[in-house]
Amino acid sequence: MSSSPQTEDFDDAELVTLTDELGRELPCYIERELELDGKIYLLLLPENAPIEIFAWDEDDEVTELVSVEDEEEIDRIFADANAVLSEQNLTLKRTAFTLSASGELPPLDPTEVVTIELDEEDDQLEPEEFQILARFYNLEQEYAICTPVDPLLFFGKADDNGTIALLSEQEAEQLQPRLEDLLLDEI
């Protein structure tokens, strides 16, 4: 989960590349630098639109969207999902930490926004809103390709060599509330 510092001039924002344990990369803009306890932390925004794929789960009483997280299932449906997105001039990518799509997203359509609770076990998480970009079938299962309505942001840190990495789960648990408070103080 590291990056090589690579800079591109895009509205004066620095672009860095996060890398996961599988070697997949996610280019991100550095939105903010925050100093906490003498260390510099970064608020990172993916360069391309984050993508979630959900499966429609229908039982007798309720229809709900369930996040597809199984790597084998994503591998199986990836080509279909990419083909459907390509009809909108979007290209689906297997990037670190999230799928992403390059290209220009369609305008926000309120009729295509769904609210989803991503983690039923954690009562503290608020439901998230997603815009459905496309739907498709694979092996008689219906899927929805979505992008979050609110930006997907990551907190990262730079080491002494300038390598950027996401905060570990433990660091995020300890530091994220304090970093969020610093952001609110800036606003």
Short mmCIF file of N, CA and C in Angstrom, two decimals:
data_model
loop_
_atom_site.label_atom_id
_atom_site.label_comp_id
_atom_site.label_asym_id
_atom_site.label_seq_id
_atom_site.Cartn_x
_atom_site.Cartn_y
_atom_site.Cartn_z
N MET A 1 0.83 -1.18 0.00
CA MET A 1 0.00 0.00 0.00
C MET A 1 0.87 1.24 0.00
N SER A 2 1.59 1.43 -1.04
CA SER A 2 2.48 2.57 -1.10
C SER A 2 2.37 3.22 -2.46
N SER A 3 3.13 4.25 -2.65
CA SER A 3 3.11 4.92 -3.94
C SER A 3 4.48 5.47 -4.26
N SER A 4 4.64 5.73 -5.54
CA SER A 4 5.82 6.46 -5.96
C SER A 4 5.36 7.89 -6.20
N PRO A 5 6.07 8.86 -5.68
CA PRO A 5 5.62 10.23 -5.88
C PRO A 5 5.77 10.63 -7.34
N GLN A 6 4.67 10.80 -8.02
CA GLN A 6 4.73 11.28 -9.39
C GLN A 6 3.79 12.46 -9.49
N THR A 7 4.27 13.53 -10.04
CA THR A 7 3.50 14.76 -10.08
C THR A 7 3.09 15.08 -11.51
N GLU A 8 1.82 15.47 -11.65
CA GLU A 8 1.34 15.99 -12.92
C GLU A 8 0.69 17.32 -12.62
N ASP A 9 0.72 18.23 -13.59
CA ASP A 9 0.11 19.53 -13.38
C ASP A 9 -1.35 19.47 -13.80
N PHE A 10 -2.25 19.34 -12.84
CA PHE A 10 -3.68 19.31 -13.10
C PHE A 10 -4.32 20.24 -12.09
N ASP A 11 -4.64 21.44 -12.55
CA ASP A 11 -5.20 22.45 -11.65
C ASP A 11 -4.33 22.62 -10.40
N ASP A 12 -3.03 22.56 -10.57
CA ASP A 12 -2.06 22.75 -9.48
C ASP A 12 -2.16 21.70 -8.38
N ALA A 13 -2.84 20.58 -8.62
CA ALA A 13 -2.94 19.52 -7.62
C ALA A 13 -1.89 18.46 -7.93
N GLU A 14 -1.24 18.00 -6.88
CA GLU A 14 -0.22 16.96 -7.05
C GLU A 14 -0.90 15.61 -7.17
N LEU A 15 -0.42 14.79 -8.09
CA LEU A 15 -0.95 13.46 -8.32
C LEU A 15 0.05 12.44 -7.80
N VAL A 16 -0.41 11.53 -6.96
CA VAL A 16 0.42 10.44 -6.44
C VAL A 16 -0.29 9.14 -6.77
N THR A 17 0.45 8.06 -6.76
CA THR A 17 -0.12 6.76 -7.09
C THR A 17 -0.02 5.84 -5.89
N LEU A 18 -1.19 5.44 -5.38
CA LEU A 18 -1.23 4.44 -4.32
C LEU A 18 -1.14 3.06 -4.95
N THR A 19 -0.49 2.14 -4.28
CA THR A 19 -0.36 0.77 -4.77
C THR A 19 -0.79 -0.19 -3.67
N ASP A 20 -1.62 -1.18 -4.04
CA ASP A 20 -2.05 -2.16 -3.04
C ASP A 20 -1.12 -3.36 -3.03
N GLU A 21 -1.43 -4.33 -2.17
CA GLU A 21 -0.57 -5.50 -2.01
C GLU A 21 -0.55 -6.39 -3.25
N LEU A 22 -1.50 -6.21 -4.18
CA LEU A 22 -1.51 -6.98 -5.42
C LEU A 22 -0.80 -6.25 -6.56
N GLY A 23 -0.26 -5.05 -6.27
CA GLY A 23 0.45 -4.28 -7.28
C GLY A 23 -0.46 -3.40 -8.14
N ARG A 24 -1.76 -3.37 -7.83
CA ARG A 24 -2.67 -2.50 -8.58
C ARG A 24 -2.45 -1.07 -8.10
N GLU A 25 -2.65 -0.13 -9.00
CA GLU A 25 -2.39 1.28 -8.69
C GLU A 25 -3.68 2.09 -8.71
N LEU A 26 -3.68 3.18 -7.94
CA LEU A 26 -4.79 4.12 -7.92
C LEU A 26 -4.21 5.53 -7.88
N PRO A 27 -4.23 6.23 -9.02
CA PRO A 27 -3.76 7.62 -9.02
C PRO A 27 -4.73 8.50 -8.21
N CYS A 28 -4.17 9.33 -7.35
CA CYS A 28 -4.98 10.21 -6.49
C CYS A 28 -4.39 11.61 -6.47
N TYR A 29 -5.27 12.58 -6.37
CA TYR A 29 -4.85 13.96 -6.16
C TYR A 29 -4.71 14.20 -4.67
N ILE A 30 -3.72 14.99 -4.30
CA ILE A 30 -3.58 15.41 -2.91
C ILE A 30 -4.47 16.63 -2.75
N GLU A 31 -5.56 16.45 -2.04
CA GLU A 31 -6.51 17.53 -1.82
C GLU A 31 -6.07 18.46 -0.69
N ARG A 32 -5.50 17.89 0.36
CA ARG A 32 -5.06 18.67 1.51
C ARG A 32 -3.89 17.97 2.20
N GLU A 33 -3.02 18.79 2.76
CA GLU A 33 -1.98 18.29 3.66
C GLU A 33 -2.35 18.77 5.05
N LEU A 34 -2.31 17.86 6.01
CA LEU A 34 -2.67 18.17 7.38
C LEU A 34 -1.53 17.77 8.30
N GLU A 35 -1.17 18.66 9.22
CA GLU A 35 -0.14 18.33 10.19
C GLU A 35 -0.79 17.99 11.51
N LEU A 36 -0.40 16.83 12.04
CA LEU A 36 -0.93 16.36 13.32
C LEU A 36 0.20 15.70 14.09
N ASP A 37 0.46 16.17 15.29
CA ASP A 37 1.52 15.63 16.14
C ASP A 37 2.87 15.60 15.43
N GLY A 38 3.15 16.65 14.64
CA GLY A 38 4.43 16.77 13.97
C GLY A 38 4.58 15.93 12.71
N LYS A 39 3.52 15.22 12.32
CA LYS A 39 3.57 14.40 11.11
C LYS A 39 2.60 14.97 10.07
N ILE A 40 2.93 14.76 8.79
CA ILE A 40 2.09 15.24 7.70
C ILE A 40 1.20 14.08 7.21
N TYR A 41 -0.09 14.35 7.13
CA TYR A 41 -1.07 13.41 6.60
C TYR A 41 -1.72 14.04 5.39
N LEU A 42 -2.19 13.21 4.49
CA LEU A 42 -2.73 13.69 3.23
C LEU A 42 -4.17 13.23 3.04
N LEU A 43 -4.99 14.12 2.52
CA LEU A 43 -6.34 13.77 2.11
C LEU A 43 -6.27 13.54 0.60
N LEU A 44 -6.61 12.32 0.17
CA LEU A 44 -6.42 11.91 -1.21
C LEU A 44 -7.76 11.67 -1.90
N LEU A 45 -7.88 12.13 -3.14
CA LEU A 45 -9.07 11.97 -3.96
C LEU A 45 -8.67 11.22 -5.23
N PRO A 46 -9.30 10.06 -5.50
CA PRO A 46 -8.94 9.32 -6.72
C PRO A 46 -9.12 10.18 -7.98
N GLU A 47 -8.20 10.00 -8.91
CA GLU A 47 -8.23 10.75 -10.17
C GLU A 47 -9.47 10.38 -10.98
N ASN A 48 -9.82 9.10 -11.01
CA ASN A 48 -10.97 8.63 -11.76
C ASN A 48 -12.12 8.33 -10.81
N ALA A 49 -13.32 8.18 -11.37
CA ALA A 49 -14.52 7.95 -10.56
C ALA A 49 -14.47 6.58 -9.90
N PRO A 50 -14.67 6.52 -8.58
CA PRO A 50 -14.74 5.22 -7.92
C PRO A 50 -16.01 4.49 -8.35
N ILE A 51 -15.91 3.18 -8.45
CA ILE A 51 -17.03 2.35 -8.91
C ILE A 51 -17.28 1.23 -7.92
N GLU A 52 -18.54 0.99 -7.65
CA GLU A 52 -18.98 -0.17 -6.87
C GLU A 52 -19.92 -0.96 -7.75
N ILE A 53 -19.78 -2.28 -7.71
CA ILE A 53 -20.74 -3.13 -8.41
C ILE A 53 -21.58 -3.83 -7.35
N PHE A 54 -22.89 -3.75 -7.54
CA PHE A 54 -23.83 -4.37 -6.61
C PHE A 54 -24.64 -5.43 -7.35
N ALA A 55 -25.01 -6.48 -6.63
CA ALA A 55 -25.92 -7.49 -7.16
C ALA A 55 -27.30 -7.24 -6.57
N TRP A 56 -28.32 -7.39 -7.40
CA TRP A 56 -29.70 -7.26 -6.91
C TRP A 56 -30.03 -8.56 -6.19
N ASP A 57 -30.37 -8.46 -4.92
CA ASP A 57 -30.74 -9.63 -4.12
C ASP A 57 -32.25 -9.54 -3.86
N GLU A 58 -32.97 -10.44 -4.48
CA GLU A 58 -34.43 -10.41 -4.34
C GLU A 58 -34.88 -11.61 -3.52
N ASP A 59 -35.57 -11.32 -2.43
CA ASP A 59 -36.24 -12.39 -1.72
C ASP A 59 -37.75 -12.11 -1.78
N ASP A 60 -38.53 -12.84 -1.03
CA ASP A 60 -39.99 -12.73 -1.12
C ASP A 60 -40.51 -11.34 -0.74
N GLU A 61 -39.83 -10.67 0.17
CA GLU A 61 -40.36 -9.42 0.71
C GLU A 61 -39.61 -8.17 0.27
N VAL A 62 -38.30 -8.28 0.11
CA VAL A 62 -37.48 -7.09 -0.11
C VAL A 62 -36.50 -7.30 -1.26
N THR A 63 -36.27 -6.25 -2.03
CA THR A 63 -35.22 -6.25 -3.04
C THR A 63 -34.16 -5.27 -2.56
N GLU A 64 -32.91 -5.74 -2.49
CA GLU A 64 -31.83 -4.87 -2.04
C GLU A 64 -30.59 -5.07 -2.89
N LEU A 65 -29.71 -4.09 -2.82
CA LEU A 65 -28.43 -4.17 -3.51
C LEU A 65 -27.37 -4.64 -2.52
N VAL A 66 -26.58 -5.63 -2.94
CA VAL A 66 -25.52 -6.19 -2.11
C VAL A 66 -24.19 -5.98 -2.84
N SER A 67 -23.23 -5.38 -2.15
CA SER A 67 -21.93 -5.09 -2.75
C SER A 67 -21.22 -6.38 -3.16
N VAL A 68 -20.68 -6.38 -4.38
CA VAL A 68 -19.90 -7.51 -4.88
C VAL A 68 -18.45 -7.26 -4.46
N GLU A 69 -17.95 -8.09 -3.56
CA GLU A 69 -16.59 -7.92 -3.07
C GLU A 69 -15.69 -9.12 -3.38
N ASP A 70 -16.29 -10.23 -3.77
CA ASP A 70 -15.55 -11.44 -4.07
C ASP A 70 -14.74 -11.24 -5.36
N GLU A 71 -13.42 -11.37 -5.27
CA GLU A 71 -12.53 -11.14 -6.42
C GLU A 71 -12.86 -12.05 -7.60
N GLU A 72 -13.21 -13.30 -7.33
CA GLU A 72 -13.54 -14.23 -8.42
C GLU A 72 -14.81 -13.78 -9.14
N GLU A 73 -15.80 -13.31 -8.40
CA GLU A 73 -17.02 -12.83 -9.04
C GLU A 73 -16.74 -11.57 -9.85
N ILE A 74 -15.92 -10.68 -9.31
CA ILE A 74 -15.56 -9.47 -10.06
C ILE A 74 -14.82 -9.86 -11.34
N ASP A 75 -13.91 -10.81 -11.25
CA ASP A 75 -13.20 -11.28 -12.45
C ASP A 75 -14.19 -11.80 -13.49
N ARG A 76 -15.20 -12.55 -13.04
CA ARG A 76 -16.17 -13.16 -13.94
C ARG A 76 -17.04 -12.13 -14.64
N ILE A 77 -17.42 -11.06 -13.94
CA ILE A 77 -18.36 -10.08 -14.51
C ILE A 77 -17.67 -8.83 -15.07
N PHE A 78 -16.37 -8.73 -14.89
CA PHE A 78 -15.65 -7.51 -15.25
C PHE A 78 -15.84 -7.13 -16.72
N ALA A 79 -15.69 -8.07 -17.63
CA ALA A 79 -15.80 -7.76 -19.06
C ALA A 79 -17.19 -7.23 -19.40
N ASP A 80 -18.22 -7.84 -18.83
CA ASP A 80 -19.59 -7.37 -19.07
C ASP A 80 -19.79 -5.96 -18.52
N ALA A 81 -19.30 -5.73 -17.30
CA ALA A 81 -19.44 -4.41 -16.68
C ALA A 81 -18.71 -3.36 -17.51
N ASN A 82 -17.52 -3.68 -17.98
CA ASN A 82 -16.76 -2.74 -18.81
C ASN A 82 -17.49 -2.46 -20.12
N ALA A 83 -18.07 -3.49 -20.73
CA ALA A 83 -18.78 -3.31 -21.99
C ALA A 83 -19.98 -2.37 -21.81
N VAL A 84 -20.70 -2.55 -20.72
CA VAL A 84 -21.88 -1.70 -20.46
C VAL A 84 -21.44 -0.25 -20.22
N LEU A 85 -20.37 -0.06 -19.46
CA LEU A 85 -19.88 1.30 -19.20
C LEU A 85 -19.31 1.94 -20.47
N SER A 86 -18.73 1.12 -21.36
CA SER A 86 -18.15 1.69 -22.58
C SER A 86 -19.23 2.33 -23.45
N GLU A 87 -20.48 1.90 -23.30
CA GLU A 87 -21.58 2.53 -24.04
C GLU A 87 -21.78 3.99 -23.60
N GLN A 88 -21.25 4.34 -22.42
CA GLN A 88 -21.32 5.71 -21.91
C GLN A 88 -19.96 6.40 -22.01
N ASN A 89 -19.07 5.84 -22.81
CA ASN A 89 -17.71 6.37 -22.99
C ASN A 89 -16.92 6.37 -21.69
N LEU A 90 -17.14 5.35 -20.87
CA LEU A 90 -16.40 5.15 -19.63
C LEU A 90 -15.61 3.84 -19.75
N THR A 91 -14.44 3.80 -19.13
CA THR A 91 -13.62 2.60 -19.14
C THR A 91 -13.43 2.13 -17.69
N LEU A 92 -13.85 0.91 -17.42
CA LEU A 92 -13.72 0.33 -16.08
C LEU A 92 -12.29 -0.15 -15.88
N LYS A 93 -11.75 0.12 -14.69
CA LYS A 93 -10.36 -0.25 -14.39
C LYS A 93 -10.29 -1.00 -13.06
N ARG A 94 -9.40 -2.00 -13.01
CA ARG A 94 -9.10 -2.73 -11.77
C ARG A 94 -8.00 -1.95 -11.07
N THR A 95 -8.37 -1.05 -10.20
CA THR A 95 -7.39 -0.22 -9.51
C THR A 95 -7.29 -0.64 -8.04
N ALA A 96 -6.29 -0.13 -7.38
CA ALA A 96 -6.09 -0.42 -5.96
C ALA A 96 -7.23 0.16 -5.13
N PHE A 97 -7.68 -0.59 -4.15
CA PHE A 97 -8.62 -0.16 -3.12
C PHE A 97 -10.05 0.08 -3.61
N THR A 98 -10.27 0.25 -4.90
CA THR A 98 -11.60 0.42 -5.45
C THR A 98 -11.52 0.22 -6.96
N LEU A 99 -12.60 -0.24 -7.56
CA LEU A 99 -12.68 -0.19 -9.01
C LEU A 99 -12.82 1.29 -9.37
N SER A 100 -12.46 1.65 -10.59
CA SER A 100 -12.64 3.04 -11.01
C SER A 100 -12.99 3.07 -12.48
N ALA A 101 -13.50 4.21 -12.91
CA ALA A 101 -13.86 4.40 -14.31
C ALA A 101 -13.27 5.71 -14.80
N SER A 102 -12.60 5.65 -15.93
CA SER A 102 -12.10 6.88 -16.54
C SER A 102 -13.11 7.33 -17.58
N GLY A 103 -13.14 8.61 -17.80
CA GLY A 103 -14.11 9.21 -18.71
C GLY A 103 -15.02 10.14 -17.93
N GLU A 104 -15.89 10.82 -18.64
CA GLU A 104 -16.78 11.78 -17.99
C GLU A 104 -18.08 11.11 -17.56
N LEU A 105 -18.36 11.20 -16.25
CA LEU A 105 -19.60 10.63 -15.72
C LEU A 105 -20.80 11.41 -16.24
N PRO A 106 -21.93 10.74 -16.39
CA PRO A 106 -23.15 11.46 -16.77
C PRO A 106 -23.56 12.39 -15.63
N PRO A 107 -24.37 13.41 -15.93
CA PRO A 107 -24.85 14.29 -14.86
C PRO A 107 -25.64 13.50 -13.82
N LEU A 108 -25.64 14.00 -12.60
CA LEU A 108 -26.37 13.33 -11.51
C LEU A 108 -27.86 13.32 -11.84
N ASP A 109 -28.44 12.13 -11.83
CA ASP A 109 -29.87 11.94 -12.10
C ASP A 109 -30.52 11.46 -10.81
N PRO A 110 -31.31 12.31 -10.15
CA PRO A 110 -31.92 11.93 -8.86
C PRO A 110 -32.75 10.65 -8.93
N THR A 111 -33.28 10.32 -10.10
CA THR A 111 -34.08 9.09 -10.21
C THR A 111 -33.20 7.84 -10.22
N GLU A 112 -31.88 8.01 -10.39
CA GLU A 112 -30.96 6.89 -10.40
C GLU A 112 -30.09 6.85 -9.14
N VAL A 113 -30.49 7.55 -8.09
CA VAL A 113 -29.74 7.55 -6.84
C VAL A 113 -30.39 6.57 -5.87
N VAL A 114 -29.56 5.71 -5.29
CA VAL A 114 -30.03 4.75 -4.29
C VAL A 114 -29.23 4.95 -3.01
N THR A 115 -29.87 4.67 -1.89
CA THR A 115 -29.21 4.75 -0.58
C THR A 115 -28.94 3.34 -0.11
N ILE A 116 -27.69 3.08 0.26
CA ILE A 116 -27.27 1.74 0.62
C ILE A 116 -26.51 1.77 1.94
N GLU A 117 -26.85 0.83 2.83
CA GLU A 117 -26.07 0.63 4.05
C GLU A 117 -25.03 -0.42 3.73
N LEU A 118 -23.75 -0.02 3.69
CA LEU A 118 -22.70 -0.92 3.26
C LEU A 118 -22.26 -1.91 4.32
N ASP A 119 -22.42 -1.59 5.59
CA ASP A 119 -21.96 -2.49 6.64
C ASP A 119 -23.05 -2.60 7.69
N GLU A 120 -23.80 -3.71 7.64
CA GLU A 120 -24.90 -3.91 8.57
C GLU A 120 -24.44 -4.09 10.01
N GLU A 121 -23.18 -4.53 10.20
CA GLU A 121 -22.69 -4.82 11.54
C GLU A 121 -22.22 -3.57 12.29
N ASP A 122 -21.96 -2.50 11.59
CA ASP A 122 -21.46 -1.28 12.22
C ASP A 122 -22.57 -0.24 12.22
N ASP A 123 -23.20 -0.05 13.36
CA ASP A 123 -24.31 0.89 13.46
C ASP A 123 -23.86 2.34 13.32
N GLN A 124 -22.56 2.60 13.42
CA GLN A 124 -22.09 3.98 13.37
C GLN A 124 -21.92 4.50 11.94
N LEU A 125 -21.89 3.61 10.97
CA LEU A 125 -21.75 4.07 9.60
C LEU A 125 -23.09 4.57 9.08
N GLU A 126 -23.05 5.71 8.42
CA GLU A 126 -24.26 6.25 7.83
C GLU A 126 -24.45 5.63 6.45
N PRO A 127 -25.70 5.50 6.01
CA PRO A 127 -25.94 4.98 4.66
C PRO A 127 -25.28 5.90 3.63
N GLU A 128 -24.88 5.31 2.51
CA GLU A 128 -24.24 6.07 1.44
C GLU A 128 -25.17 6.13 0.24
N GLU A 129 -25.07 7.24 -0.49
CA GLU A 129 -25.85 7.38 -1.71
C GLU A 129 -24.96 7.09 -2.92
N PHE A 130 -25.53 6.33 -3.86
CA PHE A 130 -24.84 5.96 -5.09
C PHE A 130 -25.72 6.30 -6.28
N GLN A 131 -25.08 6.73 -7.35
CA GLN A 131 -25.79 6.92 -8.61
C GLN A 131 -25.59 5.65 -9.44
N ILE A 132 -26.69 5.07 -9.89
CA ILE A 132 -26.61 3.90 -10.76
C ILE A 132 -26.23 4.39 -12.16
N LEU A 133 -25.10 3.90 -12.66
CA LEU A 133 -24.63 4.27 -13.99
C LEU A 133 -25.15 3.32 -15.06
N ALA A 134 -25.26 2.04 -14.70
CA ALA A 134 -25.70 1.04 -15.66
C ALA A 134 -26.14 -0.22 -14.93
N ARG A 135 -26.91 -1.03 -15.65
CA ARG A 135 -27.33 -2.34 -15.14
C ARG A 135 -26.98 -3.38 -16.21
N PHE A 136 -26.72 -4.60 -15.75
CA PHE A 136 -26.45 -5.68 -16.70
C PHE A 136 -26.73 -7.02 -16.02
N TYR A 137 -26.82 -8.07 -16.84
CA TYR A 137 -27.03 -9.42 -16.33
C TYR A 137 -25.80 -10.26 -16.64
N ASN A 138 -25.50 -11.19 -15.74
CA ASN A 138 -24.48 -12.19 -15.95
C ASN A 138 -24.96 -13.44 -15.24
N LEU A 139 -25.07 -14.54 -15.97
CA LEU A 139 -25.55 -15.81 -15.41
C LEU A 139 -26.87 -15.62 -14.65
N GLU A 140 -27.80 -14.90 -15.25
CA GLU A 140 -29.14 -14.67 -14.72
C GLU A 140 -29.16 -13.81 -13.45
N GLN A 141 -28.04 -13.25 -13.08
CA GLN A 141 -27.98 -12.36 -11.92
C GLN A 141 -27.93 -10.93 -12.44
N GLU A 142 -28.78 -10.06 -11.90
CA GLU A 142 -28.75 -8.65 -12.29
C GLU A 142 -27.76 -7.89 -11.41
N TYR A 143 -26.97 -7.03 -12.06
CA TYR A 143 -25.98 -6.21 -11.37
C TYR A 143 -26.24 -4.74 -11.67
N ALA A 144 -25.79 -3.87 -10.76
CA ALA A 144 -25.83 -2.43 -10.95
C ALA A 144 -24.42 -1.89 -10.76
N ILE A 145 -24.00 -1.05 -11.70
CA ILE A 145 -22.70 -0.38 -11.61
C ILE A 145 -22.98 1.02 -11.09
N CYS A 146 -22.36 1.36 -9.97
CA CYS A 146 -22.67 2.62 -9.30
C CYS A 146 -21.40 3.40 -8.98
N THR A 147 -21.60 4.69 -8.76
CA THR A 147 -20.53 5.56 -8.27
C THR A 147 -21.09 6.33 -7.09
N PRO A 148 -20.29 6.56 -6.05
CA PRO A 148 -20.80 7.30 -4.90
C PRO A 148 -21.15 8.74 -5.28
N VAL A 149 -22.23 9.24 -4.68
CA VAL A 149 -22.62 10.63 -4.92
C VAL A 149 -21.62 11.57 -4.27
N ASP A 150 -21.18 11.23 -3.06
CA ASP A 150 -20.16 12.02 -2.36
C ASP A 150 -18.78 11.51 -2.76
N PRO A 151 -17.79 12.38 -2.80
CA PRO A 151 -16.44 11.94 -3.19
C PRO A 151 -15.90 10.87 -2.25
N LEU A 152 -15.15 9.93 -2.81
CA LEU A 152 -14.45 8.93 -2.03
C LEU A 152 -13.08 9.50 -1.69
N LEU A 153 -12.82 9.67 -0.41
CA LEU A 153 -11.56 10.26 0.04
C LEU A 153 -10.81 9.27 0.91
N PHE A 154 -9.50 9.31 0.83
CA PHE A 154 -8.63 8.46 1.63
C PHE A 154 -7.69 9.34 2.44
N PHE A 155 -7.34 8.88 3.63
CA PHE A 155 -6.27 9.52 4.38
C PHE A 155 -5.01 8.70 4.20
N GLY A 156 -3.92 9.38 3.88
CA GLY A 156 -2.64 8.72 3.71
C GLY A 156 -1.56 9.49 4.43
N LYS A 157 -0.37 8.94 4.37
CA LYS A 157 0.78 9.60 4.99
C LYS A 157 2.00 9.32 4.14
N ALA A 158 2.95 10.22 4.24
CA ALA A 158 4.21 10.07 3.52
C ALA A 158 5.28 9.60 4.50
N ASP A 159 6.12 8.68 4.05
CA ASP A 159 7.23 8.28 4.91
C ASP A 159 8.44 9.17 4.60
N ASP A 160 9.55 8.89 5.22
CA ASP A 160 10.75 9.72 5.06
C ASP A 160 11.27 9.72 3.63
N ASN A 161 10.96 8.68 2.84
CA ASN A 161 11.41 8.59 1.46
C ASN A 161 10.43 9.24 0.48
N GLY A 162 9.32 9.79 1.00
CA GLY A 162 8.33 10.42 0.14
C GLY A 162 7.30 9.45 -0.41
N THR A 163 7.34 8.19 0.04
CA THR A 163 6.37 7.19 -0.40
C THR A 163 5.06 7.40 0.35
N ILE A 164 3.96 7.40 -0.40
CA ILE A 164 2.63 7.62 0.18
C ILE A 164 1.96 6.28 0.41
N ALA A 165 1.36 6.12 1.58
CA ALA A 165 0.62 4.90 1.91
C ALA A 165 -0.66 5.29 2.64
N LEU A 166 -1.68 4.46 2.50
CA LEU A 166 -2.90 4.68 3.26
C LEU A 166 -2.63 4.42 4.73
N LEU A 167 -3.41 5.05 5.58
CA LEU A 167 -3.32 4.76 7.00
C LEU A 167 -3.72 3.31 7.23
N SER A 168 -3.05 2.65 8.15
CA SER A 168 -3.46 1.29 8.51
C SER A 168 -4.81 1.38 9.21
N GLU A 169 -5.48 0.24 9.36
CA GLU A 169 -6.78 0.24 10.05
C GLU A 169 -6.65 0.83 11.45
N GLN A 170 -5.59 0.45 12.16
CA GLN A 170 -5.38 0.94 13.52
C GLN A 170 -5.14 2.46 13.52
N GLU A 171 -4.30 2.93 12.58
CA GLU A 171 -4.04 4.37 12.49
C GLU A 171 -5.31 5.13 12.13
N ALA A 172 -6.07 4.58 11.19
CA ALA A 172 -7.31 5.25 10.78
C ALA A 172 -8.28 5.35 11.95
N GLU A 173 -8.37 4.29 12.72
CA GLU A 173 -9.26 4.29 13.88
C GLU A 173 -8.85 5.35 14.89
N GLN A 174 -7.55 5.49 15.11
CA GLN A 174 -7.04 6.44 16.09
C GLN A 174 -6.99 7.87 15.56
N LEU A 175 -6.58 8.05 14.30
CA LEU A 175 -6.27 9.38 13.80
C LEU A 175 -7.38 10.02 12.97
N GLN A 176 -8.19 9.22 12.30
CA GLN A 176 -9.16 9.79 11.36
C GLN A 176 -10.10 10.80 12.01
N PRO A 177 -10.65 10.54 13.20
CA PRO A 177 -11.51 11.58 13.80
C PRO A 177 -10.77 12.90 14.04
N ARG A 178 -9.51 12.81 14.45
CA ARG A 178 -8.73 14.03 14.69
C ARG A 178 -8.42 14.74 13.38
N LEU A 179 -8.12 13.97 12.34
CA LEU A 179 -7.84 14.57 11.03
C LEU A 179 -9.11 15.22 10.47
N GLU A 180 -10.25 14.58 10.66
CA GLU A 180 -11.51 15.16 10.20
C GLU A 180 -11.79 16.47 10.94
N ASP A 181 -11.49 16.52 12.24
CA ASP A 181 -11.65 17.76 13.01
C ASP A 181 -10.76 18.87 12.45
N LEU A 182 -9.52 18.51 12.08
CA LEU A 182 -8.61 19.51 11.48
C LEU A 182 -9.20 20.04 10.17
N LEU A 183 -9.78 19.17 9.36
CA LEU A 183 -10.40 19.61 8.10
C LEU A 183 -11.56 20.56 8.38
N LEU A 184 -12.38 20.24 9.37
CA LEU A 184 -13.50 21.11 9.70
C LEU A 184 -13.02 22.47 10.20
N ASP A 185 -11.92 22.47 10.94
CA ASP A 185 -11.37 23.74 11.42
C ASP A 185 -10.89 24.60 10.26
N GLU A 186 -10.39 23.98 9.16
CA GLU A 186 -9.93 24.72 7.99
C GLU A 186 -11.10 25.38 7.27
N ILE A 187 -12.25 24.75 7.33
CA ILE A 187 -13.42 25.27 6.61
C ILE A 187 -14.02 26.35 7.42
#
